[in-house]
XYZ file of C-alpha atoms in Angstrom:
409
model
C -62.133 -14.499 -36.985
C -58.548 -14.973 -38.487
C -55.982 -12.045 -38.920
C -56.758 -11.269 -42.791
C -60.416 -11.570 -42.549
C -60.768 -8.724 -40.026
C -58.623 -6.770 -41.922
C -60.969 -7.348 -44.964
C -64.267 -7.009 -43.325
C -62.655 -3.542 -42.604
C -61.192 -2.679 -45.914
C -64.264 -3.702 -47.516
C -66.911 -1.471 -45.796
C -64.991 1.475 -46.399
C -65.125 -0.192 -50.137
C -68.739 -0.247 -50.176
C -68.933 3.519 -49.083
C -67.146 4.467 -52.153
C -68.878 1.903 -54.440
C -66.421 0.050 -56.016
C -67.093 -2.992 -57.777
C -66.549 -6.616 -56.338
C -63.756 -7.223 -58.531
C -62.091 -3.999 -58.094
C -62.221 -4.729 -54.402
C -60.500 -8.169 -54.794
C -57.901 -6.320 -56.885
C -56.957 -4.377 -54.213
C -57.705 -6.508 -51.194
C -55.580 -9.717 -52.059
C -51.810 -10.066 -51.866
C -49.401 -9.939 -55.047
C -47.571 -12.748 -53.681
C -46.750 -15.074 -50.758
C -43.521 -16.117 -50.237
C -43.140 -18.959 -48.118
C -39.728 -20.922 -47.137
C -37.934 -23.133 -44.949
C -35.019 -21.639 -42.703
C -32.711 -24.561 -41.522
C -29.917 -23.790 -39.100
C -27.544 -25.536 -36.912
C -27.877 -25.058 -33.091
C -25.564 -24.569 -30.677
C -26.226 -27.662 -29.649
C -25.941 -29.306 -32.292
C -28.748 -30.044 -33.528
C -30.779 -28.800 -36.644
C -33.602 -26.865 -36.434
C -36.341 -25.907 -38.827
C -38.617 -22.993 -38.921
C -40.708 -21.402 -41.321
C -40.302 -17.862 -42.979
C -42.759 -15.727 -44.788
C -43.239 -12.427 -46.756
C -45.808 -11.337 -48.109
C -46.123 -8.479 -50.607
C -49.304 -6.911 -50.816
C -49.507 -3.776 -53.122
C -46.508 -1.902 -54.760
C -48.722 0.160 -57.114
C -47.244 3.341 -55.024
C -43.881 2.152 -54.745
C -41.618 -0.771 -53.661
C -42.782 -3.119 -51.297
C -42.415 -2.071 -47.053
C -43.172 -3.405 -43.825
C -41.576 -5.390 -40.963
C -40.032 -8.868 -39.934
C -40.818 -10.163 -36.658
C -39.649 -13.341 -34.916
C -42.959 -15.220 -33.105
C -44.137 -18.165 -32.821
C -47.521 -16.895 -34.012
C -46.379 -16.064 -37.625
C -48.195 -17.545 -40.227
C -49.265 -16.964 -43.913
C -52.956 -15.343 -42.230
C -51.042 -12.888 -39.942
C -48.591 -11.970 -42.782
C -51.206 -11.142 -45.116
C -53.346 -9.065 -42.687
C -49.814 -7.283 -42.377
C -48.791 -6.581 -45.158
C -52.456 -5.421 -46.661
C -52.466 -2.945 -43.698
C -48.893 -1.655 -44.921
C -50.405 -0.970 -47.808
C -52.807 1.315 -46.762
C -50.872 2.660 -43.798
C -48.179 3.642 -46.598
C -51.163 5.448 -48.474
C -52.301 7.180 -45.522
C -49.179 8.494 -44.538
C -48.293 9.599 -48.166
C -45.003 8.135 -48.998
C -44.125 6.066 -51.795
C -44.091 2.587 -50.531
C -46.504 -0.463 -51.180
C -47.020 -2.779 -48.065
C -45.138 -6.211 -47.110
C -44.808 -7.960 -44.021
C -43.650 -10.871 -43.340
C -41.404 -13.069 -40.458
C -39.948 -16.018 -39.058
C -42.187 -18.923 -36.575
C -39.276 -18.918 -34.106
C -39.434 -17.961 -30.235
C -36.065 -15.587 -29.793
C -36.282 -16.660 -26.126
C -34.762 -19.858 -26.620
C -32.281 -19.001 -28.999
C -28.820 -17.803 -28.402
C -27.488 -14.311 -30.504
C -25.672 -16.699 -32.509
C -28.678 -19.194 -33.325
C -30.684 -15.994 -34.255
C -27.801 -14.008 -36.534
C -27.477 -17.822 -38.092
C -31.600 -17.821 -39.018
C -31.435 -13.821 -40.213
C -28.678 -14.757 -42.797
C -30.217 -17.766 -43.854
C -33.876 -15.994 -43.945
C -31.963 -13.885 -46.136
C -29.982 -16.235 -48.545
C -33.616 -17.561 -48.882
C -35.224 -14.323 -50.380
C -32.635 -12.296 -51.418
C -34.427 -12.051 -54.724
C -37.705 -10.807 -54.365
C -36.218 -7.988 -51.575
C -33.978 -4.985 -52.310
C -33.863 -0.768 -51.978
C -35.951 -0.640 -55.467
C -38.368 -3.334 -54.788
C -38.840 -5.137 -51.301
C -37.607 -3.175 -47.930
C -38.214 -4.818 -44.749
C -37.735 -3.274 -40.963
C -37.791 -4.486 -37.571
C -40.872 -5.737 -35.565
C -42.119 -7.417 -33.232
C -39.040 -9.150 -31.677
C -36.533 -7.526 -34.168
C -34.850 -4.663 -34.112
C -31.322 -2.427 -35.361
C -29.201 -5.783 -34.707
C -31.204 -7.997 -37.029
C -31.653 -5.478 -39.771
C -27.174 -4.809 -39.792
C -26.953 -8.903 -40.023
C -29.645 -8.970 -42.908
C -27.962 -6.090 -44.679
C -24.752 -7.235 -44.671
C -25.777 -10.805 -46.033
C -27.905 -9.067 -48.868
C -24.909 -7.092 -49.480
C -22.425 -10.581 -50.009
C -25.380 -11.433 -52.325
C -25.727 -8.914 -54.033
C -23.856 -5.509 -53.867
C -23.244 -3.045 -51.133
C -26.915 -2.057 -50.752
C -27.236 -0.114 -47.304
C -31.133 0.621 -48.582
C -32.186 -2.670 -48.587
C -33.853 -2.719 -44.870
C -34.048 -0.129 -42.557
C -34.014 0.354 -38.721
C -30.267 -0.321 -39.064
C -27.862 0.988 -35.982
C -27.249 4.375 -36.381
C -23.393 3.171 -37.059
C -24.679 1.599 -39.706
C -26.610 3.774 -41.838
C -29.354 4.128 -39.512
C -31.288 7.135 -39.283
C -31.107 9.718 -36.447
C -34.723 9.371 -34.997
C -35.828 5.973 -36.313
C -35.894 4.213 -33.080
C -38.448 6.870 -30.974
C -40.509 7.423 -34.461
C -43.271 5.034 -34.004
C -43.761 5.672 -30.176
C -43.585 9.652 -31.383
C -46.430 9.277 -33.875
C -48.514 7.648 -31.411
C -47.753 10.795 -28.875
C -48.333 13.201 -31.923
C -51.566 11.508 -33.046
C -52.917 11.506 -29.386
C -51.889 15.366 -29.360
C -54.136 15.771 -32.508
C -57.106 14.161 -30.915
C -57.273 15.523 -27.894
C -56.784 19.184 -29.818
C -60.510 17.851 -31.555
C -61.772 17.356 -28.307
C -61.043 20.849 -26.848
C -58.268 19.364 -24.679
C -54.626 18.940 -24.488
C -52.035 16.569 -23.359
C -51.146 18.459 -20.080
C -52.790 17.201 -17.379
C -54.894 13.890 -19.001
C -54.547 10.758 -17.892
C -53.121 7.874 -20.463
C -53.301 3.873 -20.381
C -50.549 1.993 -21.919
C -51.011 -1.609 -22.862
C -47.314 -2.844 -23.877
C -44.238 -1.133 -22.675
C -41.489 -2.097 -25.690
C -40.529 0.688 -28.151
C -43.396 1.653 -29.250
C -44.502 2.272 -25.525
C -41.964 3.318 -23.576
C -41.735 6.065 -26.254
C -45.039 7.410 -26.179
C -45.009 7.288 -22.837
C -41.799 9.723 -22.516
C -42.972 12.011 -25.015
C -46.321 12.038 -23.113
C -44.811 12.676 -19.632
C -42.561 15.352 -21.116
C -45.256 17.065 -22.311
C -47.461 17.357 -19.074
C -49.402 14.230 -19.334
C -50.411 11.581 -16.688
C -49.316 7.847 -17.810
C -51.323 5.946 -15.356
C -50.577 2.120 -16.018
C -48.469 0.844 -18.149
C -47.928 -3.051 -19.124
C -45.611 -5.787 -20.574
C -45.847 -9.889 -21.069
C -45.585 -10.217 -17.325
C -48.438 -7.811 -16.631
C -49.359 -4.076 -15.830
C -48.787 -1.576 -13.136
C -50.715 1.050 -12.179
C -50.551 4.398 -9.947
C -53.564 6.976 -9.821
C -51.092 9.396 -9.859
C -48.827 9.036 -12.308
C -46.057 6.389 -13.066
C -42.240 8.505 -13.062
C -41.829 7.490 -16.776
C -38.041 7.348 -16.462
C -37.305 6.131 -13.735
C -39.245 2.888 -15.095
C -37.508 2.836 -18.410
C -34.578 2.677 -16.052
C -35.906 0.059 -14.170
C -36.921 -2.206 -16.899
C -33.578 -1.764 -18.463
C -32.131 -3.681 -15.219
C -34.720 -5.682 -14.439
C -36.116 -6.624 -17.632
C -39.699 -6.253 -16.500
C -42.193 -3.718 -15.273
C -44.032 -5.573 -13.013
C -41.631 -5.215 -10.002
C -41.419 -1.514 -9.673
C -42.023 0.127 -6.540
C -44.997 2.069 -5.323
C -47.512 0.524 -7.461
C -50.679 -1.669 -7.811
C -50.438 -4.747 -10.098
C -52.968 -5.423 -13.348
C -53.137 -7.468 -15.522
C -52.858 -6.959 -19.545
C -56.689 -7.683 -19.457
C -57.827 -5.568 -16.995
C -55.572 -2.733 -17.724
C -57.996 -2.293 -21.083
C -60.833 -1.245 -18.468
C -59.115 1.254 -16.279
C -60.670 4.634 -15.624
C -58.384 7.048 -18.196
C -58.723 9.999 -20.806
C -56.791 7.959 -23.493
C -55.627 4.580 -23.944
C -53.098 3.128 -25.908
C -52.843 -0.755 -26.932
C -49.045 -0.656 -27.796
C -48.894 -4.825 -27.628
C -50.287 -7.052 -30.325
C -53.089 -7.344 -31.906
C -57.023 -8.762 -31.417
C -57.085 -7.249 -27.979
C -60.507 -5.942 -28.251
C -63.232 -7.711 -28.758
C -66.809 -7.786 -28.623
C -66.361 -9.092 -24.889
C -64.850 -6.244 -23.324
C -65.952 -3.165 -25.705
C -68.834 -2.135 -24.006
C -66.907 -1.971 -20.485
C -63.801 0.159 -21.829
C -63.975 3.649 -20.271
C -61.582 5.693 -22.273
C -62.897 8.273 -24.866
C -60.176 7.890 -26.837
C -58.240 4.854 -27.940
C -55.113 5.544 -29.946
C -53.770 2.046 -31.970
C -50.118 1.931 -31.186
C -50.579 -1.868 -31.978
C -51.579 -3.159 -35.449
C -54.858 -4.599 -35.589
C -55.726 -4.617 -32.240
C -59.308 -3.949 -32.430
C -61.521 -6.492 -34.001
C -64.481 -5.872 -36.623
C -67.288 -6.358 -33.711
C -65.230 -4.159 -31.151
C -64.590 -1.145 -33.556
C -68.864 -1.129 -34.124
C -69.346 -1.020 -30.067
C -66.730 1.819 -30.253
C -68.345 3.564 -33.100
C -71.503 3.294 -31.353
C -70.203 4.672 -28.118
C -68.781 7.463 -30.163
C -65.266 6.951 -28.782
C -62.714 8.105 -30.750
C -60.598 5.551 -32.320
C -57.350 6.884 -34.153
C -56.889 3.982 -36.205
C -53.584 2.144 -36.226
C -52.568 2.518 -40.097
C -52.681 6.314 -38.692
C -51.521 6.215 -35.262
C -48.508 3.879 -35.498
C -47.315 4.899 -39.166
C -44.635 7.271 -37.512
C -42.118 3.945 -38.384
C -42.723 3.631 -41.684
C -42.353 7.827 -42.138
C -39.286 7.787 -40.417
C -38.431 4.226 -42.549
C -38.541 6.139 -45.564
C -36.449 8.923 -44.295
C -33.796 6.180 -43.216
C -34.558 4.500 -46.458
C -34.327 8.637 -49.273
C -30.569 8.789 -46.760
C -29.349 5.953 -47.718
C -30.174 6.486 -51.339
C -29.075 9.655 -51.407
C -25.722 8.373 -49.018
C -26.342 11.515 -47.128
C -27.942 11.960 -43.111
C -29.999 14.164 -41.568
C -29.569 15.590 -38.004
C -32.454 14.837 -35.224
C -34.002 18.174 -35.522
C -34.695 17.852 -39.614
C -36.217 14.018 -39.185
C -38.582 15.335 -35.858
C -39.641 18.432 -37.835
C -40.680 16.703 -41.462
C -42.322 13.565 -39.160
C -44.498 16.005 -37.125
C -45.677 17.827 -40.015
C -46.574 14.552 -42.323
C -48.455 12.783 -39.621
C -50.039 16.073 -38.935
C -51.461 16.219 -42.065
C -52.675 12.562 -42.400
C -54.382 13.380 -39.538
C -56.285 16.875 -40.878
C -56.996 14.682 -44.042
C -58.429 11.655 -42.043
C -60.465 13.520 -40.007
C -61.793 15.968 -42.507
C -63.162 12.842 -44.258
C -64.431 11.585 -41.419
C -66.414 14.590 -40.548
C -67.553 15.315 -43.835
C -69.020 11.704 -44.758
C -70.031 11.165 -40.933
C -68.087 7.926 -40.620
C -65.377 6.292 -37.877
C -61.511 7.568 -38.103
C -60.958 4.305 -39.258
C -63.134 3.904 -42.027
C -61.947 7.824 -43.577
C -58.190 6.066 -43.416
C -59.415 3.614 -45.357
C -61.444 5.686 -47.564
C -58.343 8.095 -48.072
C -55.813 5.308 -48.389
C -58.022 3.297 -50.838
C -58.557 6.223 -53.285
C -54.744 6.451 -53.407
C -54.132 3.179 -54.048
C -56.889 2.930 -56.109
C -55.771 5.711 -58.320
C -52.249 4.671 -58.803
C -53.365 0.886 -59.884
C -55.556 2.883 -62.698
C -52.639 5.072 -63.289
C -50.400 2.259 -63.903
C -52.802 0.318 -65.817
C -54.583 -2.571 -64.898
């Protein structure tokens, strides 16, 4: 099942649940637009190379158009659109004003030089510069991407256009960055974890947590979780996990994998792999890596009672039914990882505004909006007996839903 279709099969049985119409649900389901181009550079070397970039823009009945650009050799039209329609509704659930967008380049950063890439970000932007800006299209880092590629793409919009500091965020904090932006994503998934365990009677102190990816997103929950009295078991990267029974020293392994560049080779652990990790004997467990990671094959044998989606889309259709039978509680990644696009917006009202908050402020109004998309998401879920998942949609649909009328169709 490809990207897009999952997220469909999804979006449309929360549709059902609320009755809306077949065309009504392809109004909302399919992208406004596709953007697809060609990026040509110059190598190093000397030779020219070709890749292809892509943005898609999903929804902006709530706003301008938001979501991330990541450099892989996996991104295609399919995984854009899947993207970007989960933007939308992660947006929605989170409350802020944005539509959804997503979008990237098919290149491997590995082989590149910092050159070759700042030489592909300007060009990616020369490319689009017109259907992006602060008041319509504002993209952020991802996968592979991150404060350095958003100050290149700023500063080319800007020799486009005009000085325009809002036009991506997840800039350096030298930059007009935001105080906060880098940990928010891993902190929502800490806060959202908080908030589930708090349904189940329990607290972070003392449970044991999974982590499948070790990047931002990761290493942040992780930090947050240890400084808050919880266990992080195993965590994981592309070269594979590691795992202690008794608790990894959170860290001294960010350390670590700041010299070494992996995890894999710290001391005083048993190896795992990325597969196997999934399966491990833990209170929570967090797939912080890409998507499509569970499937129908391994559902039935995961033994966490909570799974909290600091990946998007990592659970496929077939998976998230096992899960729903097993009555394990998913928190559902447009809720569980949308502590970016909250702190995005923050980043994103600054730079409008040309005025910065301190740490404290951004921590204090992050907490508190992903606090209440999480009351609202579960109240739904209680009171129409469905999945965490299907209540975000349900929540995130009727605002969409309601703004499209609004707006007129």
């Amino acid at each position: 099942m490809k990207a897009f279709e999952a997220t469909n099969k999804f979006l449309r049985g929360a549709m059902r649940r609320m009755d809306l119409t077949d065309h009504i649900q392809d109004l909302l389901i399919q992208p406004q637009r596709c953007v697809k181009v060609k990026v040509v550079v110059e190598l190093d070397s000397g030779d020219v190379a070709s890749y292809m970039g892509f943005r898609t823009q999903h929804n902006n009945a709530r706003g301008p158009f938001k979501g991330g650009l990541r450099f892989h050799p996996t991104v295609d039209e399919d995984h854009s659109n899947s993207l970007a329609s989960l933007m939308s509704w992660k947006a929605a659930v989170a409350d802020i004003p944005y539509g959804g967008a997503k979008g990237g380049i098919n290149c491997n950063p590995k082989h590149l030089t910092v050159g070759e890439l700042e030489k592909i970000c300007r060009k990616f932007v020369e490319q689009v510069h017109d259907v992006i800006g602060p008041t319509q299209d504002i993209p952020a880092p991802d996968v592979n991407t991150g404060a350095r590629e958003m100050a290149w793409m700023m500063d080319q919009y800007s020799k486009l256009e005009s000085f325009s500091p809002g036009v991506v965020t997840g800039k350096p904090l030298d930059l007009f960055g935001a105080e906060g932006r880098s940990e928010a994503t891993g902190r929502g998934v800490w806060i959202t974890a908080t908030e589930a365990l708090k349904r189940k009677g329990r607290e972070v102190d003392g449970t044991t947590f999974v982590i499948q990816g070790f990047g931002n997103v990761g290493s942040y929950a992780a930090k947050f979780i240890q400084d808050t009295g919880g266990k992080v078991i195993c965590v994981s990267d592309v070269n594979g996990g590691i795992y202690n029974p008794e608790g990894l020293d959170i860290d001294a392994l960010i350390a670590h994998r700041k010299k070494s560049g992996t995890v894999v080779d710290f001391p005083g652990v048993d190896q795992v792999s990325n597969e196997d990790l999934l399966l491990l004997e833990t209170d929570v467990l967090i797939p912080a890596a890409l998507g499509h990671v569970f499937t129908a094959e391994n559902a039935r044998d995961v033994k966490a009672s909570i799974i909290v989606e600091g990946a998007n889309g990592p659970t496929m259709p077939d998976a998230d039914e096992i899960f729903d039978e097993r009555e394990i509680l998913v928190v559902p990644d447009i809720l569980a990882n949308a502590g970016g696009v909250i702190c995005s917006y923050f980043e994103w009202v600054q730079n409008m505004q040309y005025f910065r908050w301190d740490l404290e402020h951004t921590r204090d109004q992050l907490d508190k909006r992903l606090k209440k998309a999480f009351d609202v998401v579960y109240d739904v879920a209680v009171k129409k007996k469905v999945s965490m998942r299907s209540a975000a949609f349900i929540v995130a649909i009727g605002r969409v839903g309601k703004a499209t009328v609004l707006r007129g169709v």
